[in-house]
Short mmCIF file of C-alpha atoms in Angstrom, two decimals:
data_model
loop_
_atom_site.label_atom_id
_atom_site.label_comp_id
_atom_site.label_asym_id
_atom_site.label_seq_id
_atom_site.Cartn_x
_atom_site.Cartn_y
_atom_site.Cartn_z
CA MET E 1 -5.36 -1.41 -1.95
CA CYS E 2 -5.45 -3.67 1.08
CA ALA E 3 -7.31 -3.82 4.38
CA ASP E 4 -6.16 -3.97 7.97
CA ALA E 5 -7.66 -6.04 10.79
CA ASP E 6 -9.76 -3.05 11.89
CA GLY E 7 -11.45 -2.87 8.48
CA ASN E 8 -9.63 0.25 7.30
CA LEU E 9 -8.38 0.55 3.73
CA TRP E 10 -4.74 1.27 2.81
CA ILE E 11 -4.82 2.89 -0.61
CA ALA E 12 -1.93 3.60 -3.00
CA ILE E 13 -2.15 7.16 -4.30
CA TRP E 14 -0.67 7.14 -7.82
CA GLY E 15 1.24 10.33 -8.64
CA ARG E 16 1.31 11.52 -5.02
CA GLY E 17 3.97 9.23 -3.55
CA ARG E 18 1.91 8.04 -0.63
CA VAL E 19 -0.38 5.45 0.86
CA GLU E 20 -3.46 6.69 2.69
CA CYS E 21 -5.30 4.79 5.39
CA ARG E 22 -9.03 5.54 5.28
CA THR E 23 -12.08 4.25 7.07
CA THR E 24 -14.86 2.74 4.97
CA ASP E 25 -16.60 6.13 5.35
CA GLY E 26 -13.59 7.85 3.74
CA GLU E 27 -12.10 9.46 6.87
CA LEU E 28 -8.33 9.86 6.56
CA LEU E 29 -6.59 8.12 9.47
CA ALA E 30 -2.94 7.95 8.42
CA VAL E 31 -0.53 8.72 5.60
CA VAL E 32 2.71 6.95 4.69
CA GLU E 33 4.92 9.16 2.50
CA THR E 34 7.52 7.35 0.40
CA GLY E 35 9.38 9.93 -1.66
CA ALA E 36 8.59 8.01 -4.85
CA THR E 37 6.19 9.49 -7.38
CA HIS E 38 3.96 6.57 -8.36
CA ILE E 39 2.83 4.21 -5.62
CA SER E 40 1.31 1.09 -7.11
CA CYS E 41 0.34 -1.33 -4.35
CA PRO E 42 0.42 -1.73 -0.57
CA VAL E 43 0.15 -5.12 1.15
CA PHE E 44 0.61 -6.34 4.70
CA ALA E 45 3.37 -8.92 5.08
CA GLY E 46 5.46 -10.76 7.63
CA PRO E 47 4.58 -13.49 10.12
CA GLU E 48 2.34 -11.11 12.08
CA LEU E 49 1.08 -9.17 9.03
CA ASP E 50 2.35 -6.02 10.73
CA THR E 51 4.67 -4.67 8.02
CA LEU E 52 3.20 -2.60 5.21
CA VAL E 53 5.09 -3.34 1.99
CA ILE E 54 4.68 -0.67 -0.70
CA THR E 55 5.62 -0.96 -4.36
CA SER E 56 6.37 1.96 -6.63
CA ALA E 57 6.74 2.35 -10.38
CA THR E 58 8.65 4.36 -12.97
CA GLN E 59 5.89 4.21 -15.61
CA ASP E 60 5.21 7.52 -17.39
CA LEU E 61 8.10 9.29 -15.65
CA ALA E 62 10.40 11.04 -18.14
CA GLU E 63 13.19 11.18 -15.55
CA PRO E 64 12.59 8.83 -12.61
CA GLY E 65 13.89 10.05 -9.28
CA PRO E 66 16.19 8.03 -7.01
CA LEU E 67 13.28 6.46 -5.08
CA ASP E 68 11.01 5.71 -8.03
CA GLY E 69 10.63 2.00 -8.78
CA ARG E 70 11.73 0.94 -5.32
CA LEU E 71 10.11 -1.25 -2.67
CA PHE E 72 9.35 0.30 0.74
CA THR E 73 8.38 -1.12 4.12
CA ALA E 74 6.73 0.63 7.04
CA LYS E 75 5.60 -0.33 10.52
CA VAL E 76 2.23 1.40 10.78
CA GLY E 77 1.01 0.11 14.14
CA VAL E 78 -1.75 -2.18 12.84
CA ARG E 79 -2.01 -5.66 11.43
CA GLY E 80 -3.33 -6.54 8.03
CA LEU E 81 -5.73 -9.20 6.90
CA PRO E 82 -4.35 -12.26 5.14
CA THR E 83 -4.74 -12.18 1.39
CA PRO E 84 -6.62 -15.22 0.08
CA TYR E 85 -4.87 -17.28 -2.54
CA TRP E 86 -6.29 -17.04 -6.03
CA ASN E 87 -7.68 -20.27 -7.37
CA PRO E 88 -8.12 -20.26 -11.16
CA SER E 89 -9.92 -23.64 -11.18
CA PHE E 90 -13.33 -22.50 -9.97
#
């Protein structure tokens, strides 16, 4: 899951092949369909944080389809928030 600059959440839906954008109240605002079965993680990337990058997996699939396990990108019309770096020394 990741957040955009408007405070909405972009949530990977495992087993449904999609990422859903929802408000913090749970209202569905947008859906990005990928064609892969298991979506594992969305993140905003690029210099302007305006490209949604979506990972998928083949885990637990007896016969993965042609799009399973691939990486997807989508322009969704919003910008993401920067992801803070993890600091293990605290």
